[in-house]
PDB file of C-alpha atoms in Angstrom:
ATOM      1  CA  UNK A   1      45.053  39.236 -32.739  1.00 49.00           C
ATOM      2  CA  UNK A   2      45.367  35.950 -30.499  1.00 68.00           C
ATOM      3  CA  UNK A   3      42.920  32.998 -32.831  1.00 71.00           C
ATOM      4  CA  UNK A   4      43.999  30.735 -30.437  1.00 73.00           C
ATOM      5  CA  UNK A   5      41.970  32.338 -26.835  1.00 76.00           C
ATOM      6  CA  UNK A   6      39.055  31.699 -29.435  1.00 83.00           C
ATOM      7  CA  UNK A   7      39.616  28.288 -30.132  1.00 88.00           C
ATOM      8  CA  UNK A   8      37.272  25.558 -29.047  1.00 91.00           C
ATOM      9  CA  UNK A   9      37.394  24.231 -25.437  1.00 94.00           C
ATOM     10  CA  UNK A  10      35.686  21.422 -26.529  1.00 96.00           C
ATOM     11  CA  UNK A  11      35.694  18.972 -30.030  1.00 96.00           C
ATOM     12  CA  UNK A  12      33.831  15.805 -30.335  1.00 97.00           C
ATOM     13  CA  UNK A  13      34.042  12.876 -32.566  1.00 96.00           C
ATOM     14  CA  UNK A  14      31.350  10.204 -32.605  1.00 97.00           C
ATOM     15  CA  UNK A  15      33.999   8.432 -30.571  1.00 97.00           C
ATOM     16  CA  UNK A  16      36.755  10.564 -28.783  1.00 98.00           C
ATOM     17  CA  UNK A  17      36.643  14.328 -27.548  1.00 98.00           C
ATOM     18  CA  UNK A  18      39.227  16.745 -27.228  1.00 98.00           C
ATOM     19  CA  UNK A  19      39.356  19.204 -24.960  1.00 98.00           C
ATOM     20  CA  UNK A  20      41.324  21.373 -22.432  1.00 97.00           C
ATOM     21  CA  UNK A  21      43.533  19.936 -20.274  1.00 98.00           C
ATOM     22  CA  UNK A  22      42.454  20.590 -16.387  1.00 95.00           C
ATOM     23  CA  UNK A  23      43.926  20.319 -13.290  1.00 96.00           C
ATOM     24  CA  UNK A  24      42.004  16.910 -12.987  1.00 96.00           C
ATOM     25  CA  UNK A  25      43.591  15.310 -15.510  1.00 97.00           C
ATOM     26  CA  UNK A  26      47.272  15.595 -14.447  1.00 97.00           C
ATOM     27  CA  UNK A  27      47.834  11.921 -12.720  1.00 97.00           C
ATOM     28  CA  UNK A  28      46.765  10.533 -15.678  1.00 96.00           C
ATOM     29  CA  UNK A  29      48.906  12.774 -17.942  1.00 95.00           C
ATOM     30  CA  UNK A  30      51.399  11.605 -15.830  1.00 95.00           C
ATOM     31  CA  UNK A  31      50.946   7.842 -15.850  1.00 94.00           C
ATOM     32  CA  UNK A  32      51.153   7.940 -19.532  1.00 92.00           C
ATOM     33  CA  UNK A  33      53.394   9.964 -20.118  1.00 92.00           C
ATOM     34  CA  UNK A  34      55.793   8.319 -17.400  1.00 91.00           C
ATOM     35  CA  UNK A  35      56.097   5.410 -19.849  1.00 89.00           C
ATOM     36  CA  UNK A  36      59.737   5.519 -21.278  1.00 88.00           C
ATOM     37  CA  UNK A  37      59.010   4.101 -24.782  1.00 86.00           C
ATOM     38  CA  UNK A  38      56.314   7.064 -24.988  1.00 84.00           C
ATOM     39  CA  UNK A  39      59.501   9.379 -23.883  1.00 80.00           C
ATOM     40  CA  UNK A  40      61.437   8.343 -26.201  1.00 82.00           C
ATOM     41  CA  UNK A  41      59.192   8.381 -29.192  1.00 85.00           C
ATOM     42  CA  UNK A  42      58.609  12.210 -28.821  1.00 81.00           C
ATOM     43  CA  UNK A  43      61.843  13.310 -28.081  1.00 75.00           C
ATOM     44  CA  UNK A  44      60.352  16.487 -25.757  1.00 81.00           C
ATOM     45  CA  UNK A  45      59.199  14.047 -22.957  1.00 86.00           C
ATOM     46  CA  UNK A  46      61.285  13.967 -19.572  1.00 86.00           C
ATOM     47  CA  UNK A  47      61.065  10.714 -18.398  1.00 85.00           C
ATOM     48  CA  UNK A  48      60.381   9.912 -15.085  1.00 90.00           C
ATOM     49  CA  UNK A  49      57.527  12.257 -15.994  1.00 92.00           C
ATOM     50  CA  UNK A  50      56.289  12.955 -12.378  1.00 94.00           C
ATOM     51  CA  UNK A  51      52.964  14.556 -11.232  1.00 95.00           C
ATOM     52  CA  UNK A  52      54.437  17.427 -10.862  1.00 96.00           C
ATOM     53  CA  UNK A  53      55.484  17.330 -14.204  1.00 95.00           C
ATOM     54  CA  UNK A  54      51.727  17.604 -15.351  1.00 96.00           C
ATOM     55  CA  UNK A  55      50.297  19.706 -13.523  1.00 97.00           C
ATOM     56  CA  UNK A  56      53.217  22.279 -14.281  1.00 97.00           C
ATOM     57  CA  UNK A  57      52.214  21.602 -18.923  1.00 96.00           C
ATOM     58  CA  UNK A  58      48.406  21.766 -17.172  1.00 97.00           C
ATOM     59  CA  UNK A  59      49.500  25.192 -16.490  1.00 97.00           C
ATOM     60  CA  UNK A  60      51.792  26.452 -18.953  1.00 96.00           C
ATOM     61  CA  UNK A  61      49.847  25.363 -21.195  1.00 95.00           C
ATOM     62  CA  UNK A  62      46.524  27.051 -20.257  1.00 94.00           C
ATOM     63  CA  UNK A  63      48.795  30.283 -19.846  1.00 94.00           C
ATOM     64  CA  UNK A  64      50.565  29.804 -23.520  1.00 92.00           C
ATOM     65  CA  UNK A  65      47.188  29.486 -25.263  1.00 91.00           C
ATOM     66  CA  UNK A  66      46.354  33.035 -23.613  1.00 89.00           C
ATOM     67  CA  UNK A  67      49.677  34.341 -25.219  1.00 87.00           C
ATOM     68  CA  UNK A  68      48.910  33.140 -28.499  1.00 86.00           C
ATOM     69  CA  UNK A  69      51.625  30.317 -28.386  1.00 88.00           C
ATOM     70  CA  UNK A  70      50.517  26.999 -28.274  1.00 91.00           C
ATOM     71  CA  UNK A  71      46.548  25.173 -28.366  1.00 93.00           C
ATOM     72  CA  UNK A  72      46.692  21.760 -26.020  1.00 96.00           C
ATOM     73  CA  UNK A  73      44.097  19.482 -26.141  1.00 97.00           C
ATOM     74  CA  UNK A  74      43.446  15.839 -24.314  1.00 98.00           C
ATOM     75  CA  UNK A  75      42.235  13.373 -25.904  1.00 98.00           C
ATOM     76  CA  UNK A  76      39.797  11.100 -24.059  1.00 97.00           C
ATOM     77  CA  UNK A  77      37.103   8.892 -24.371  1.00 97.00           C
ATOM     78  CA  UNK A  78      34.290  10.805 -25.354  1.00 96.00           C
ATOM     79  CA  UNK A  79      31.609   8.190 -23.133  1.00 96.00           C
ATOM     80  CA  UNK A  80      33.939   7.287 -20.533  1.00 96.00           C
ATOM     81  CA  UNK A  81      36.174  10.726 -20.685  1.00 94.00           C
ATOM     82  CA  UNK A  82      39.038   8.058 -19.705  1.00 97.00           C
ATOM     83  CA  UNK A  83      42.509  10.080 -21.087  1.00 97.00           C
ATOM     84  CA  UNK A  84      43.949   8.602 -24.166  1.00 95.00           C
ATOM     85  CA  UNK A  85      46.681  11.117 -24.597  1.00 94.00           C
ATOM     86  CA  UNK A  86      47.391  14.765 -25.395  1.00 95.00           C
ATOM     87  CA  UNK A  87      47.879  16.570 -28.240  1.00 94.00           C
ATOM     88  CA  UNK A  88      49.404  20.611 -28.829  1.00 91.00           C
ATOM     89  CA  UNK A  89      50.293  22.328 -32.167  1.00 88.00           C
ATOM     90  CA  UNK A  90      52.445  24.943 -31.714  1.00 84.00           C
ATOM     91  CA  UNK A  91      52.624  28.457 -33.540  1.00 67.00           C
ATOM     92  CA  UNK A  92      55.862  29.320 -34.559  1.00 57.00           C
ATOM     93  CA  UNK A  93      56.428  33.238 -35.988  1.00 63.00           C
ATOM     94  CA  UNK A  94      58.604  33.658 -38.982  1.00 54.00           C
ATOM     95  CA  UNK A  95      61.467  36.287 -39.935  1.00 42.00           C
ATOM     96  CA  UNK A  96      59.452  38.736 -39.847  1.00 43.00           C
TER      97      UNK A  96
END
């Protein structure tokens, strides 16, 4: 069974909230993640990290959480719901 379609859409903190990433949310995905010292502290960042760039994670994202593989969140301001970042943990399967 697939936990993660169940997961929350939504968490809040007293100060930040995380929540699905949306369509809306992809040019400023983009302008942080277009920063080359943020590219090369993760390692899985392209950089130039384009528009197009985000809104393609928006969607593989949205369609890997359906599959089970992977549970993205952004984290924004929970007031202001200014974007702060993103976060994903990823589900990797053992030798089974």
């Amino acid at each position: 069974m697939n936990r993660l379609i169940h997961a929350p859409a939504v968490l809040d903190t007293p100060r930040l909230r995380l929540r699905f990433p949306h369509v809306d949310d992809a040019e400023s995905i983009s302008a942080l993640a277009d920063n080359p010292r943020i590219a090369h502290m993760t390692g899985t960042i392209p950089s130039p990290y384009p528009r197009a760039a985000a809104d393609g994670w928006i969607a593989s994202v949205a369609v890997r959480r359906q599959l089970g593989e992977v549970l993205a969140y952004v984290i924004c301001d929970r007031q202001s719901e200014a974007v702060m970042g993103v976060m994903s943990l990823t589900q990797f399967k053992g030798d089974e």
